[in-house]
Coordinates of C-alpha atoms in Angstrom, one line a residue:
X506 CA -16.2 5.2 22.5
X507 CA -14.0 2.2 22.8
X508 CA -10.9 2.7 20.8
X509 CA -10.3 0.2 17.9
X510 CA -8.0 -2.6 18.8
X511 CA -6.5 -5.6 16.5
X512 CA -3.9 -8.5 17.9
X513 CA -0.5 -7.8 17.0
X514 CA 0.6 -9.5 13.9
X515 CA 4.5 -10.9 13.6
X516 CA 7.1 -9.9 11.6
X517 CA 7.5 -12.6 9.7
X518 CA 7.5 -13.8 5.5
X519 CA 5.1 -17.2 6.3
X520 CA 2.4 -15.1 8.4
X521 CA 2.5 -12.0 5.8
X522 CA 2.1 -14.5 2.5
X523 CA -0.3 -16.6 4.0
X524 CA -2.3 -13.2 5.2
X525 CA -1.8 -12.1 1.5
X526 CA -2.8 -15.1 0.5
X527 CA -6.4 -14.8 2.2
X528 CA -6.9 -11.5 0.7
X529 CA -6.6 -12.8 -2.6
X530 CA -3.3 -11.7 -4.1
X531 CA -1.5 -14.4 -6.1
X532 CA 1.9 -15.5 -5.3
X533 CA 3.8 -13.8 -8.1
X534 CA 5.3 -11.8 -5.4
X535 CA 6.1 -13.1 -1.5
X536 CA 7.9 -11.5 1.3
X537 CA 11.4 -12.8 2.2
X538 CA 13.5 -12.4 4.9
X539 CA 16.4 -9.4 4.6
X540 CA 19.1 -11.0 6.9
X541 CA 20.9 -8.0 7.1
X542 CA 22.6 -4.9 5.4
X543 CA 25.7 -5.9 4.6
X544 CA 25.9 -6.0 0.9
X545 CA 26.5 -10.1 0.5
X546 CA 23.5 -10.2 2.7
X547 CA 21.2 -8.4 0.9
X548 CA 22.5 -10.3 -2.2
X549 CA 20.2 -12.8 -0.7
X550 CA 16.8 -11.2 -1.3
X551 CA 15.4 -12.1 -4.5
X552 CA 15.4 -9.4 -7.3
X553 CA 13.4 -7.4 -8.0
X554 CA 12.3 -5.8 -4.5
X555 CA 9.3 -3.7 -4.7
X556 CA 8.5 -2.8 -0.7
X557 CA 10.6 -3.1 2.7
X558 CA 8.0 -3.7 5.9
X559 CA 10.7 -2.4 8.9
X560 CA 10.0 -3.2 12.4
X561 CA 11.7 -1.0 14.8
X562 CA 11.0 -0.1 18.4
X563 CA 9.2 2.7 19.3
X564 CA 11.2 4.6 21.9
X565 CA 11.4 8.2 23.1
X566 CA 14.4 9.0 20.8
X567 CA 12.5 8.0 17.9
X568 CA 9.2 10.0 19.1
X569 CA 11.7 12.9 19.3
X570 CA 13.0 12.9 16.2
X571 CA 9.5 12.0 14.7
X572 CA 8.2 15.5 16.4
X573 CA 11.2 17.2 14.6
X574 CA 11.0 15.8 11.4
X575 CA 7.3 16.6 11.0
X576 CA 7.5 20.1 11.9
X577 CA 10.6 20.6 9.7
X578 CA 8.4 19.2 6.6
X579 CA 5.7 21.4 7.8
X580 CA 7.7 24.5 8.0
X581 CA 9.7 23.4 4.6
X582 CA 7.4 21.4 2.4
X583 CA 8.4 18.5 0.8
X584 CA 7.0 16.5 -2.7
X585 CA 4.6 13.9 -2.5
X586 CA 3.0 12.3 -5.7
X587 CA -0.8 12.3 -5.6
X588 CA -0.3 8.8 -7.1
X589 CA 1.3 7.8 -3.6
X590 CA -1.4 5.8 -1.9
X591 CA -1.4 6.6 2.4
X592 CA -3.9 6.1 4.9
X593 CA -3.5 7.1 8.6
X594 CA -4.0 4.5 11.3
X595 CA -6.7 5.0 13.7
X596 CA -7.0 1.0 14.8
X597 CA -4.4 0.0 17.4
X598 CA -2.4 -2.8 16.3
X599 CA -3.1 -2.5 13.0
X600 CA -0.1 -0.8 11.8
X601 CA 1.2 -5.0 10.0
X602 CA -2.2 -4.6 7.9
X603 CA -1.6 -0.7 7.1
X604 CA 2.2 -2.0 6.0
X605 CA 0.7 -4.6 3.7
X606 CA -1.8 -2.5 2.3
X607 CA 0.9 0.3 1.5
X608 CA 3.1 -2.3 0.1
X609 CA 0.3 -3.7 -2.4
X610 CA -1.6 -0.2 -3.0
X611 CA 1.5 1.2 -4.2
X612 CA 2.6 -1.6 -6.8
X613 CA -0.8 -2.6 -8.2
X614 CA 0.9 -2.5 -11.3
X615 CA 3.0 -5.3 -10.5
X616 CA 0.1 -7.3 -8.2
X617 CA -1.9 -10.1 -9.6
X618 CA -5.4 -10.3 -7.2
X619 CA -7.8 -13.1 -7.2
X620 CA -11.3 -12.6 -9.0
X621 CA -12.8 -12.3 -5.7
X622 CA -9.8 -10.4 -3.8
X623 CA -11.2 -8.7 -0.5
X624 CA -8.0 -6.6 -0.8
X625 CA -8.4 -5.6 -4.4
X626 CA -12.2 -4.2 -3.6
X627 CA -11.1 -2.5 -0.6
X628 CA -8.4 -0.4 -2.6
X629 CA -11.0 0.3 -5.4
X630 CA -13.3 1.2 -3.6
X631 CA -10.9 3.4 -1.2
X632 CA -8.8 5.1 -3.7
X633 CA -10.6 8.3 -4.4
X634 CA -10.7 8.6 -0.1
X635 CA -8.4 10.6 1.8
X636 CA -6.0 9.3 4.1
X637 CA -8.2 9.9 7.1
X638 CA -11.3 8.4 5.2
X639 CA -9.6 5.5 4.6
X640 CA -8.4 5.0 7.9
X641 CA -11.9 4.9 9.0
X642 CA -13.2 2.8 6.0
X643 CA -10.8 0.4 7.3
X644 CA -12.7 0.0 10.7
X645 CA -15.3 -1.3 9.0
X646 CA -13.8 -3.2 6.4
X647 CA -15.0 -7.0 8.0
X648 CA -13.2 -8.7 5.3
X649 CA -9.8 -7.7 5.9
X650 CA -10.2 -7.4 9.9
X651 CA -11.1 -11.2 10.1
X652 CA -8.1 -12.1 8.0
X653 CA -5.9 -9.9 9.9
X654 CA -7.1 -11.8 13.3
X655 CA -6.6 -15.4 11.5
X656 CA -2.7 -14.3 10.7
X657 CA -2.1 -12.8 14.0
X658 CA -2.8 -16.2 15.5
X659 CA -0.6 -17.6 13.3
X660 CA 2.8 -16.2 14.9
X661 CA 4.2 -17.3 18.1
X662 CA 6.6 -14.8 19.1
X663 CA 5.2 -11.2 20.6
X664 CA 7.3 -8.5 22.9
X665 CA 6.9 -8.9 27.0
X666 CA 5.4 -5.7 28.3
X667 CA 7.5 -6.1 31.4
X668 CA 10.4 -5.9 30.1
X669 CA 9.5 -3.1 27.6
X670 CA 10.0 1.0 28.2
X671 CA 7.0 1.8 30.5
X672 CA 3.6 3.3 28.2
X673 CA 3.2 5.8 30.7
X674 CA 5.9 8.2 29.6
X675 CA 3.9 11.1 27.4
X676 CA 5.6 10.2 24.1
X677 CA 4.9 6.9 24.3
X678 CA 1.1 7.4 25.1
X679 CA 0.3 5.9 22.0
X680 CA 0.9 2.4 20.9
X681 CA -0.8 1.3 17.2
X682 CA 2.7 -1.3 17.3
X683 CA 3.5 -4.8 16.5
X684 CA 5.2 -8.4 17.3
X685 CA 8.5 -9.5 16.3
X686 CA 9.9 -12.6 15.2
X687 CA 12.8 -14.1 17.0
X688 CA 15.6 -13.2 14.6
X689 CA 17.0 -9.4 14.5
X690 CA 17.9 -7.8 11.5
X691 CA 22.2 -7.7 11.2
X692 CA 23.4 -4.5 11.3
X693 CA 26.9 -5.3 10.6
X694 CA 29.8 -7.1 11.7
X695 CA 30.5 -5.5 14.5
X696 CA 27.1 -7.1 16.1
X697 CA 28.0 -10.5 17.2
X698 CA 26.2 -13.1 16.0
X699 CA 26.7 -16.8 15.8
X700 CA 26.1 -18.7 12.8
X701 CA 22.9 -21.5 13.0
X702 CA 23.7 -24.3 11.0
X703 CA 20.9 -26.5 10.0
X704 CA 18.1 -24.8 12.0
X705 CA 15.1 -24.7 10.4
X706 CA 14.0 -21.4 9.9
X707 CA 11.2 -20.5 12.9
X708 CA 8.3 -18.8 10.4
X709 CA 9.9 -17.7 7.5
X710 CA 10.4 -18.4 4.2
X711 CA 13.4 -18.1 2.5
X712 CA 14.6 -17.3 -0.8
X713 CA 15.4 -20.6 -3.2
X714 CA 19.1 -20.7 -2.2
X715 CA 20.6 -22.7 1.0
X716 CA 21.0 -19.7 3.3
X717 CA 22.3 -19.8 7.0
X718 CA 20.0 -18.6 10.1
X719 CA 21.6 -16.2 11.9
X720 CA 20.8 -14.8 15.5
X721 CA 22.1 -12.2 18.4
X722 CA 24.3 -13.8 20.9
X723 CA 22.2 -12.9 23.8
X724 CA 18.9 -14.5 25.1
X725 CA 15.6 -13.7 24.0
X726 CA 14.4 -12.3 26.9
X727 CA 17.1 -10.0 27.5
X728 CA 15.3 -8.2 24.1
X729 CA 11.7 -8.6 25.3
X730 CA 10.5 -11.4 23.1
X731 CA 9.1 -15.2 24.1
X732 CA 7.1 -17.5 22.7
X733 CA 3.4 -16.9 24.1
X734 CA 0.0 -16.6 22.7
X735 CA -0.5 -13.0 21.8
X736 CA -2.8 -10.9 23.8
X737 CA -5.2 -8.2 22.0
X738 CA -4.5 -5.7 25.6
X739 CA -0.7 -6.2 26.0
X740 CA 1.2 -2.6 25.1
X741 CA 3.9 -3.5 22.6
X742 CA 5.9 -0.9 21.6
X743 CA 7.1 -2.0 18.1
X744 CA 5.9 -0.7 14.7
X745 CA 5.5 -1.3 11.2
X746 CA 6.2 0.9 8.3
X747 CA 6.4 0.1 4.4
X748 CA 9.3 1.6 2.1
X749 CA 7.9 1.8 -1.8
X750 CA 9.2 3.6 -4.9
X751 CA 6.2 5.7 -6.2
X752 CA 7.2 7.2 -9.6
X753 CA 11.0 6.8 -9.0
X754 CA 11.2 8.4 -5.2
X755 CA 11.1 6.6 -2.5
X756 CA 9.0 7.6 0.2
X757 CA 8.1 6.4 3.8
X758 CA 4.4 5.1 4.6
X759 CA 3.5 5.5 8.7
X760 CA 0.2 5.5 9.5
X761 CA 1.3 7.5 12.9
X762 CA 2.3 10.2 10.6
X763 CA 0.2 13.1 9.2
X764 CA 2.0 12.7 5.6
X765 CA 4.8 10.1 3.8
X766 CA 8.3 10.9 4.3
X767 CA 9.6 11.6 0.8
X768 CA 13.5 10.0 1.4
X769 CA 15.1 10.9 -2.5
X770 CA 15.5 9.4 -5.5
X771 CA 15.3 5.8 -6.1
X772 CA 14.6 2.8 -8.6
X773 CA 13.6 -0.3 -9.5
X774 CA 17.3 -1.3 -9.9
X775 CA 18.3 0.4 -6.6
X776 CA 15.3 -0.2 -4.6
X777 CA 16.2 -2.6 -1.7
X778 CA 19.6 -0.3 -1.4
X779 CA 17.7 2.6 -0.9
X780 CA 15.5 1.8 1.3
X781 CA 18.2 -0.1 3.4
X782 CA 19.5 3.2 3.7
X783 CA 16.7 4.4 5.3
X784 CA 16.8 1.5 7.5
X785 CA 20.5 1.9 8.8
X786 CA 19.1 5.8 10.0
X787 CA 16.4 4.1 12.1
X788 CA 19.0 1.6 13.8
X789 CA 21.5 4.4 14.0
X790 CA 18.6 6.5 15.7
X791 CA 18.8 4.2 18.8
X792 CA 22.4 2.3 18.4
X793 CA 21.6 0.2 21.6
X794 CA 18.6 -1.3 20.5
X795 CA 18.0 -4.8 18.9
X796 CA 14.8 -5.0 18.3
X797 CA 14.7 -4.3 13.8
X798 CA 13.9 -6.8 11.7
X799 CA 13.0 -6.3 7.9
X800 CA 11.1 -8.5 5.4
X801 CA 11.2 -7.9 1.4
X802 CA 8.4 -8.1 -1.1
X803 CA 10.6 -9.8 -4.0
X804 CA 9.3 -11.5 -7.1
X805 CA 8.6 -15.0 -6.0

């Protein structure tokens, strides 16, 4: 049977509100840019934070360590509240849409849907599945697949295939990944950047302070990314994951992954550090690597 394909979506605040939008959430809460993880940075993001979606290239380091991590768990066990919504990822592309719908399945506390909210029906009628039924409920699921093709249009920047690790390596045989925007997450000072002065932003929506642009010093291309139409067949080999706090822990959503990662403590108050932290351990993963980028679901 033909496998389950999607278009990439982007990386970016304006598509993920807009797709939010569509499925009927209201805009109590919107994703932001995180410009980086330096604390004056993230003093940016609008409090409180309750999800992270991280983008981060999927290369044979990182499929390494996921292989090790999952049979450590295995062999060790590891807490996971059954509140925790998951659902495994059997559509490839889709991993944007799997992000969102961690991100809003695990705060429906704090979420406000529409009367009519595709998204809202989908969760109710999905949260007595298991991850696996889900997954496959989600093939089906019209409503949200037509919305997720409607936002994909919307971006304009998606990774070149030619200048990405070849897919024919055997741990990188399978690609469920995503677009980028054109702006990389800051690791630090020692990544040199250069400071955009009035440029408006290219699709995203900032937080309601003047904030500067910031971007790598190096061409676009040299990172894989251009401005193109996306293409449902291209291999991209980037891919979304959510960060929530569940019941004051803060665990990992990946659809690739049998189970969430529980990463420790956490809290509303300490949120966005948290899972920072857990972002800085993906970059440090693959130190020569550009290609992160974050966005925040903050109270708008």
């Amino acid at each position: 049977m033909e496998p389950h394909r999607w278009l990439p979506l982007e990386a970016n605040p304006d598509v993920t509100n807009q797709f939010l939008k569509q499925l009927g959430i209201q805009p109590s809460w919107q994703f932001v840019d995180v410009y980086g993880m330096d604390p004056e940075l993230l003093s940016m993001v609008p409090r409180p934070v309750c999800a992270i979606l991280l983008l981060f290239p999927v290369t044979e380091k990182y499929e390494t360590f996921r292989t090790e991590e999952e049979n450590k768990i295995k062999a060790e066990g590891q807490e996971v509240k059954p509140t925790v919504y998951f659902m495994k990822q059997t559509i490839s592309n889709a991993c944007g849409t799997i992000g969102l719908i961690h991100a809003i399945a695990n705060n429906r506390d704090k979420i406000t849907f529409e009367a009519d909210s595709s998204l809202k029906k989908f969760l109710d009628d999905s949260v007595h599945m298991n991850p696996e039924e889900r997954a496959k409920f989600l093939e089906t699921y019209e409503a949200i697949r037509v919305t997720h093709e409607s936002s994909a249009h919307e971006g304009q920047t998606e990774s070149s295939s030619s200048l990405l690790p070849s897919p024919s390596s055997p741990q990188l045989q399978y690609f469920s990944h995503c677009k980028m925007k054109a702006s990389s997450l800051r690791r630090s000072a020692s990544l040199t950047l250069v400071r955009c002065d009035n440029v408006a932003p290219v699709k995203a929506t900032s937080p309601p302070v003047c904030l500067q642009r910031w971007r790598p010093t190096i061409p676009l291309s040299a990172i894989g990314l251009h401005c193109v139409a996306p293409s449902i067949d291209e291999k991209v080999d980037l891919h979304f994951i959510a960060l929530v706090n569940v019941g004051g822990i803060l665990y990992e959503l990946d659809g690739r992954k049998p189970f969430p990662i529980n990463h420790g403590q956490s809290s509303d108050d300490t949120f966005l550090e948290d899972a920072i932290e857990v972002c800085k351990k993906f970059m440090e993963r693959d130190p020569d690597e550009l290609r992160f980028n974050a966005i925040a679901l903050s109270t708008a």
